PDB file of C-alpha atoms in Angstrom:
ATOM      1  CA  UNK V 286      -8.250  -8.015  18.146  1.00  0.00           C
ATOM      2  CA  UNK V 287      -5.663  -7.906  15.984  1.00  0.00           C
ATOM      3  CA  UNK V 288      -3.787  -5.396  13.711  1.00  0.00           C
ATOM      4  CA  UNK V 289      -3.409  -3.844  10.315  1.00  0.00           C
ATOM      5  CA  UNK V 290      -0.355  -3.709   8.401  1.00  0.00           C
ATOM      6  CA  UNK V 291      -0.314  -1.350   5.388  1.00  0.00           C
ATOM      7  CA  UNK V 292       2.662  -1.911   3.138  1.00  0.00           C
ATOM      8  CA  UNK V 293       2.496   0.627   0.223  1.00  0.00           C
ATOM      9  CA  UNK V 294       4.175   2.177  -2.326  1.00  0.00           C
ATOM     10  CA  UNK V 295       4.263   2.726  -6.008  1.00  0.00           C
ATOM     11  CA  UNK V 296       3.610   0.202  -8.781  1.00  0.00           C
ATOM     12  CA  UNK V 297       6.511  -1.947  -9.126  1.00  0.00           C
ATOM     13  CA  UNK V 298       7.561  -0.902  -5.741  1.00  0.00           C
ATOM     14  CA  UNK V 299       8.140  -4.921  -4.761  1.00  0.00           C
ATOM     15  CA  UNK V 300       4.706  -4.426  -2.311  1.00  0.00           C
ATOM     16  CA  UNK V 301       2.964  -7.672  -3.395  1.00  0.00           C
ATOM     17  CA  UNK V 302       6.023 -10.135  -2.744  1.00  0.00           C
ATOM     18  CA  UNK V 303       7.128  -8.447   0.699  1.00  0.00           C
ATOM     19  CA  UNK V 304       3.428  -8.682   1.616  1.00  0.00           C
ATOM     20  CA  UNK V 305       2.761 -12.158   0.579  1.00  0.00           C
ATOM     21  CA  UNK V 306       5.881 -13.250   2.601  1.00  0.00           C
ATOM     22  CA  UNK V 307       5.126 -10.911   5.454  1.00  0.00           C
ATOM     23  CA  UNK V 308       1.575 -12.579   5.902  1.00  0.00           C
ATOM     24  CA  UNK V 309       2.882 -15.737   5.550  1.00  0.00           C
ATOM     25  CA  UNK V 310       5.247 -15.023   8.895  1.00  0.00           C
ATOM     26  CA  UNK V 311       2.028 -14.073  10.810  1.00  0.00           C
ATOM     27  CA  UNK V 312      -0.944 -16.405  12.096  1.00  0.00           C
ATOM     28  CA  UNK V 313      -3.841 -15.992  11.747  1.00  0.00           C
ATOM     29  CA  UNK V 314      -3.342 -13.959   8.832  1.00  0.00           C
ATOM     30  CA  UNK V 315      -4.649 -12.570   5.659  1.00  0.00           C
ATOM     31  CA  UNK V 316      -3.347 -10.946   2.945  1.00  0.00           C
ATOM     32  CA  UNK V 317      -5.793  -7.928   1.316  1.00  0.00           C
ATOM     33  CA  UNK V 318      -4.346  -6.755  -2.119  1.00  0.00           C
ATOM     34  CA  UNK V 319      -6.093  -3.562  -2.759  1.00  0.00           C
ATOM     35  CA  UNK V 320      -5.329  -3.692  -6.391  1.00  0.00           C
ATOM     36  CA  UNK V 321      -8.137  -6.529  -6.809  1.00  0.00           C
ATOM     37  CA  UNK V 322     -10.500  -3.862  -5.266  1.00  0.00           C
ATOM     38  CA  UNK V 323      -9.907  -1.564  -8.377  1.00  0.00           C
ATOM     39  CA  UNK V 324     -10.550  -4.750 -10.797  1.00  0.00           C
ATOM     40  CA  UNK V 325     -14.233  -5.230  -9.193  1.00  0.00           C
ATOM     41  CA  UNK V 326     -15.096  -1.712 -11.213  1.00  0.00           C
ATOM     42  CA  UNK V 327     -16.680  -2.913 -14.439  1.00  0.00           C
ATOM     43  CA  UNK V 328     -17.820  -0.462 -16.985  1.00  0.00           C
ATOM     44  CA  UNK V 329     -16.495   3.284 -16.880  1.00  0.00           C
ATOM     45  CA  UNK V 330     -13.874   2.626 -14.649  1.00  0.00           C
ATOM     46  CA  UNK V 331     -10.872   5.069 -14.975  1.00  0.00           C
ATOM     47  CA  UNK V 332      -7.208   4.468 -14.431  1.00  0.00           C
ATOM     48  CA  UNK V 333      -6.845   5.525 -11.149  1.00  0.00           C
ATOM     49  CA  UNK V 334      -3.889   7.884 -11.720  1.00  0.00           C
ATOM     50  CA  UNK V 335      -6.332  10.431 -13.762  1.00  0.00           C
ATOM     51  CA  UNK V 336      -7.675  13.120 -11.820  1.00  0.00           C
ATOM     52  CA  UNK V 337     -11.062  12.462 -13.040  1.00  0.00           C
ATOM     53  CA  UNK V 338     -10.625   9.335 -11.070  1.00  0.00           C
ATOM     54  CA  UNK V 339     -11.032  10.892  -7.952  1.00  0.00           C
ATOM     55  CA  UNK V 340     -14.497   9.804  -6.958  1.00  0.00           C
ATOM     56  CA  UNK V 341     -14.025   6.282  -7.976  1.00  0.00           C
ATOM     57  CA  UNK V 342     -10.515   6.108  -5.870  1.00  0.00           C
ATOM     58  CA  UNK V 343     -12.670   7.298  -2.714  1.00  0.00           C
ATOM     59  CA  UNK V 344     -15.014   4.899  -3.071  1.00  0.00           C
ATOM     60  CA  UNK V 345     -12.416   1.943  -3.973  1.00  0.00           C
ATOM     61  CA  UNK V 346     -10.539   3.280  -0.939  1.00  0.00           C
ATOM     62  CA  UNK V 347     -13.568   3.231   1.638  1.00  0.00           C
ATOM     63  CA  UNK V 348     -14.399  -0.644   0.354  1.00  0.00           C
ATOM     64  CA  UNK V 349     -10.825  -1.760   0.907  1.00  0.00           C
ATOM     65  CA  UNK V 350     -10.708  -0.372   4.175  1.00  0.00           C
ATOM     66  CA  UNK V 351     -13.617  -1.730   5.696  1.00  0.00           C
ATOM     67  CA  UNK V 352     -12.851  -4.949   4.303  1.00  0.00           C
ATOM     68  CA  UNK V 353      -9.646  -4.802   5.984  1.00  0.00           C
ATOM     69  CA  UNK V 354     -10.648  -3.308   9.456  1.00  0.00           C
ATOM     70  CA  UNK V 355     -13.369  -6.492   9.475  1.00  0.00           C
ATOM     71  CA  UNK V 356     -10.592  -9.024   8.893  1.00  0.00           C
ATOM     72  CA  UNK V 357      -8.686  -6.981  12.045  1.00  0.00           C
ATOM     73  CA  UNK V 358     -11.555  -6.800  14.158  1.00  0.00           C
ATOM     74  CA  UNK V 359     -12.324 -10.342  13.412  1.00  0.00           C
ATOM     75  CA  UNK V 360      -9.155 -11.587  14.530  1.00  0.00           C
ATOM     76  CA  UNK V 361      -6.450 -11.764  11.735  1.00  0.00           C
ATOM     77  CA  UNK V 362      -3.172  -9.779  11.461  1.00  0.00           C
ATOM     78  CA  UNK V 363      -4.051  -8.315   8.547  1.00  0.00           C
ATOM     79  CA  UNK V 364      -1.478  -7.407   5.535  1.00  0.00           C
ATOM     80  CA  UNK V 365      -2.809  -4.835   3.241  1.00  0.00           C
ATOM     81  CA  UNK V 366      -0.678  -4.564   0.079  1.00  0.00           C
ATOM     82  CA  UNK V 367      -1.685  -1.231  -2.181  1.00  0.00           C
ATOM     83  CA  UNK V 368      -1.041   1.922  -3.829  1.00  0.00           C
ATOM     84  CA  UNK V 369      -1.712   3.299  -0.407  1.00  0.00           C
ATOM     85  CA  UNK V 370      -0.461   6.899  -0.716  1.00  0.00           C
ATOM     86  CA  UNK V 371      -0.677   8.935   2.227  1.00  0.00           C
ATOM     87  CA  UNK V 372      -3.371  11.035   0.602  1.00  0.00           C
ATOM     88  CA  UNK V 373      -5.563   8.059   0.809  1.00  0.00           C
ATOM     89  CA  UNK V 374      -4.885   7.122   4.257  1.00  0.00           C
ATOM     90  CA  UNK V 375      -7.440   9.151   6.335  1.00  0.00           C
ATOM     91  CA  UNK V 376     -10.367   8.252   4.168  1.00  0.00           C
ATOM     92  CA  UNK V 377      -8.885   4.383   4.297  1.00  0.00           C
ATOM     93  CA  UNK V 378      -8.206   4.626   8.023  1.00  0.00           C
ATOM     94  CA  UNK V 379     -11.528   6.027   9.100  1.00  0.00           C
ATOM     95  CA  UNK V 380     -13.339   3.201   6.682  1.00  0.00           C
ATOM     96  CA  UNK V 381     -11.329   0.354   8.928  1.00  0.00           C
ATOM     97  CA  UNK V 382     -13.223   1.390  11.673  1.00  0.00           C
ATOM     98  CA  UNK V 383      -9.785   1.035  13.858  1.00  0.00           C
ATOM     99  CA  UNK V 384      -8.048   3.237  16.482  1.00  0.00           C
ATOM    100  CA  UNK V 385      -4.290   2.025  14.953  1.00  0.00           C
ATOM    101  CA  UNK V 386      -2.749   0.781  12.038  1.00  0.00           C
ATOM    102  CA  UNK V 387       0.562  -0.015  10.971  1.00  0.00           C
ATOM    103  CA  UNK V 388       2.099   1.937   7.827  1.00  0.00           C
ATOM    104  CA  UNK V 389       5.188   0.935   5.734  1.00  0.00           C
ATOM    105  CA  UNK V 390       6.056   2.585   2.465  1.00  0.00           C
ATOM    106  CA  UNK V 391       8.432   0.961  -0.277  1.00  0.00           C
ATOM    107  CA  UNK V 392      10.165   3.442  -2.036  1.00  0.00           C
ATOM    108  CA  UNK V 393      12.757   2.165  -4.713  1.00  0.00           C
ATOM    109  CA  UNK V 394      14.291   4.100  -7.401  1.00  0.00           C
ATOM    110  CA  UNK V 395      11.415   5.216 -10.235  1.00  0.00           C
ATOM    111  CA  UNK V 396      14.110   3.241 -12.817  1.00  0.00           C
ATOM    112  CA  UNK V 397      13.478  -0.035 -10.347  1.00  0.00           C
ATOM    113  CA  UNK V 398       9.930   0.528 -10.596  1.00  0.00           C
ATOM    114  CA  UNK V 399       9.478   0.974 -14.109  1.00  0.00           C
ATOM    115  CA  UNK V 400      11.545  -1.896 -14.763  1.00  0.00           C
ATOM    116  CA  UNK V 401       9.530  -4.305 -12.203  1.00  0.00           C
ATOM    117  CA  UNK V 402       6.464  -3.094 -14.168  1.00  0.00           C
ATOM    118  CA  UNK V 403       7.395  -3.336 -17.527  1.00  0.00           C
ATOM    119  CA  UNK V 404       8.867  -7.100 -17.247  1.00  0.00           C
ATOM    120  CA  UNK V 405       6.023  -8.193 -14.827  1.00  0.00           C
ATOM    121  CA  UNK V 406       3.846 -11.056 -16.871  1.00  0.00           C
ATOM    122  CA  UNK V 407       0.441 -10.051 -17.356  1.00  0.00           C
ATOM    123  CA  UNK V 408       1.656  -6.145 -17.207  1.00  0.00           C
ATOM    124  CA  UNK V 409      -1.281  -4.271 -16.679  1.00  0.00           C
ATOM    125  CA  UNK V 410       0.275  -0.663 -15.816  1.00  0.00           C
ATOM    126  CA  UNK V 411       2.376   1.286 -17.843  1.00  0.00           C
ATOM    127  CA  UNK V 412       5.509   3.501 -17.659  1.00  0.00           C
ATOM    128  CA  UNK V 413       3.682   6.720 -17.599  1.00  0.00           C
ATOM    129  CA  UNK V 414       1.283   5.658 -14.753  1.00  0.00           C
ATOM    130  CA  UNK V 415       4.530   4.246 -12.752  1.00  0.00           C
ATOM    131  CA  UNK V 416       6.283   7.351 -13.037  1.00  0.00           C
ATOM    132  CA  UNK V 417       3.355   9.539 -12.329  1.00  0.00           C
ATOM    133  CA  UNK V 418       2.335   7.284  -9.348  1.00  0.00           C
ATOM    134  CA  UNK V 419       6.415   7.233  -8.169  1.00  0.00           C
ATOM    135  CA  UNK V 420       6.620  10.835  -8.167  1.00  0.00           C
ATOM    136  CA  UNK V 421       3.476  11.360  -5.835  1.00  0.00           C
ATOM    137  CA  UNK V 422       5.047   9.282  -3.564  1.00  0.00           C
ATOM    138  CA  UNK V 423       8.068  10.650  -3.635  1.00  0.00           C
ATOM    139  CA  UNK V 424       6.577  14.342  -3.272  1.00  0.00           C
ATOM    140  CA  UNK V 425       4.085  13.482  -0.439  1.00  0.00           C
ATOM    141  CA  UNK V 426       5.121  14.499   3.174  1.00  0.00           C
ATOM    142  CA  UNK V 427       5.831  10.935   4.606  1.00  0.00           C
ATOM    143  CA  UNK V 428       7.383  10.799   7.925  1.00  0.00           C
ATOM    144  CA  UNK V 429      10.540   9.173   7.621  1.00  0.00           C
ATOM    145  CA  UNK V 430       9.547   6.220   9.935  1.00  0.00           C
ATOM    146  CA  UNK V 431       7.266   5.076   7.490  1.00  0.00           C
ATOM    147  CA  UNK V 432       9.400   5.296   4.924  1.00  0.00           C
ATOM    148  CA  UNK V 433      11.937   2.245   2.974  1.00  0.00           C
ATOM    149  CA  UNK V 434      13.839   4.076   0.613  1.00  0.00           C
ATOM    150  CA  UNK V 435      15.664   2.144  -1.656  1.00  0.00           C
ATOM    151  CA  UNK V 436      14.916  -1.469   0.371  1.00  0.00           C
ATOM    152  CA  UNK V 437      18.233  -3.445   0.413  1.00  0.00           C
ATOM    153  CA  UNK V 438      18.364  -7.054   0.333  1.00  0.00           C
ATOM    154  CA  UNK V 439      16.140 -10.004  -1.091  1.00  0.00           C
ATOM    155  CA  UNK V 440      12.152  -9.558  -0.719  1.00  0.00           C
ATOM    156  CA  UNK V 441      12.848 -12.254   2.148  1.00  0.00           C
ATOM    157  CA  UNK V 442      15.014 -10.074   3.823  1.00  0.00           C
ATOM    158  CA  UNK V 443      12.995  -6.990   3.465  1.00  0.00           C
ATOM    159  CA  UNK V 444       9.784  -8.813   4.718  1.00  0.00           C
ATOM    160  CA  UNK V 445      11.831  -9.716   8.095  1.00  0.00           C
ATOM    161  CA  UNK V 446      13.032  -5.691   8.496  1.00  0.00           C
ATOM    162  CA  UNK V 447       9.269  -4.758   7.884  1.00  0.00           C
ATOM    163  CA  UNK V 448       8.264  -7.500  10.186  1.00  0.00           C
ATOM    164  CA  UNK V 449      10.514  -6.485  13.270  1.00  0.00           C
ATOM    165  CA  UNK V 450       9.812  -3.134  12.900  1.00  0.00           C
ATOM    166  CA  UNK V 451       6.018  -3.754  12.927  1.00  0.00           C
ATOM    167  CA  UNK V 452       6.416  -5.969  16.012  1.00  0.00           C
ATOM    168  CA  UNK V 453       7.993  -2.796  17.598  1.00  0.00           C
ATOM    169  CA  UNK V 454       5.523  -0.287  16.663  1.00  0.00           C
ATOM    170  CA  UNK V 455       7.876   1.574  14.718  1.00  0.00           C
ATOM    171  CA  UNK V 456       4.875   1.683  11.654  1.00  0.00           C
ATOM    172  CA  UNK V 457       2.322   1.976  14.006  1.00  0.00           C
ATOM    173  CA  UNK V 458      -0.239   5.528  13.470  1.00  0.00           C
ATOM    174  CA  UNK V 459      -3.304   6.574  15.269  1.00  0.00           C
ATOM    175  CA  UNK V 460      -6.211   8.453  13.135  1.00  0.00           C
ATOM    176  CA  UNK V 461      -4.828  11.717  14.457  1.00  0.00           C
ATOM    177  CA  UNK V 462      -1.663  11.340  13.014  1.00  0.00           C
ATOM    178  CA  UNK V 463      -2.753  11.171   9.296  1.00  0.00           C
ATOM    179  CA  UNK V 464      -5.461  13.478   9.162  1.00  0.00           C
TER     180      UNK V 464
END
């Protein structure tokens, strides 16, 4: 069985770019974009950062976790890219069916995240939501070994650093660690 590397952080943290690079350096690999699961929602979807979206978000997190777990169990080095705060990790982890996963959180400054979100092509996120989600990550109790605060260097260098730590087991956690 292969493993699952979750690269998380608020909107605009650089997750998608770094995850794509990381996945391209593993083989066989699969890149799972967590945001894609929210796009499956059709009528009645709520903005995920709103309190009334709690049940919706739990369903999406379980679905994305199940998919990620199936790929890892199928022999792929699975890289999951998403706004996977530690508050979602127990639900996601359980849905994967795995005994272990690797959790890395990119946490640049809020201003960098806002700049990245507001200047990206096809911008779907707004500044208010980005600031709100960044604050949630800052306030969350995330073990320092999972955090990459103010990532330095190019996305390629950040991906190299993450993969090095991933191969060393630095981001590994078991279900009991996230409960």
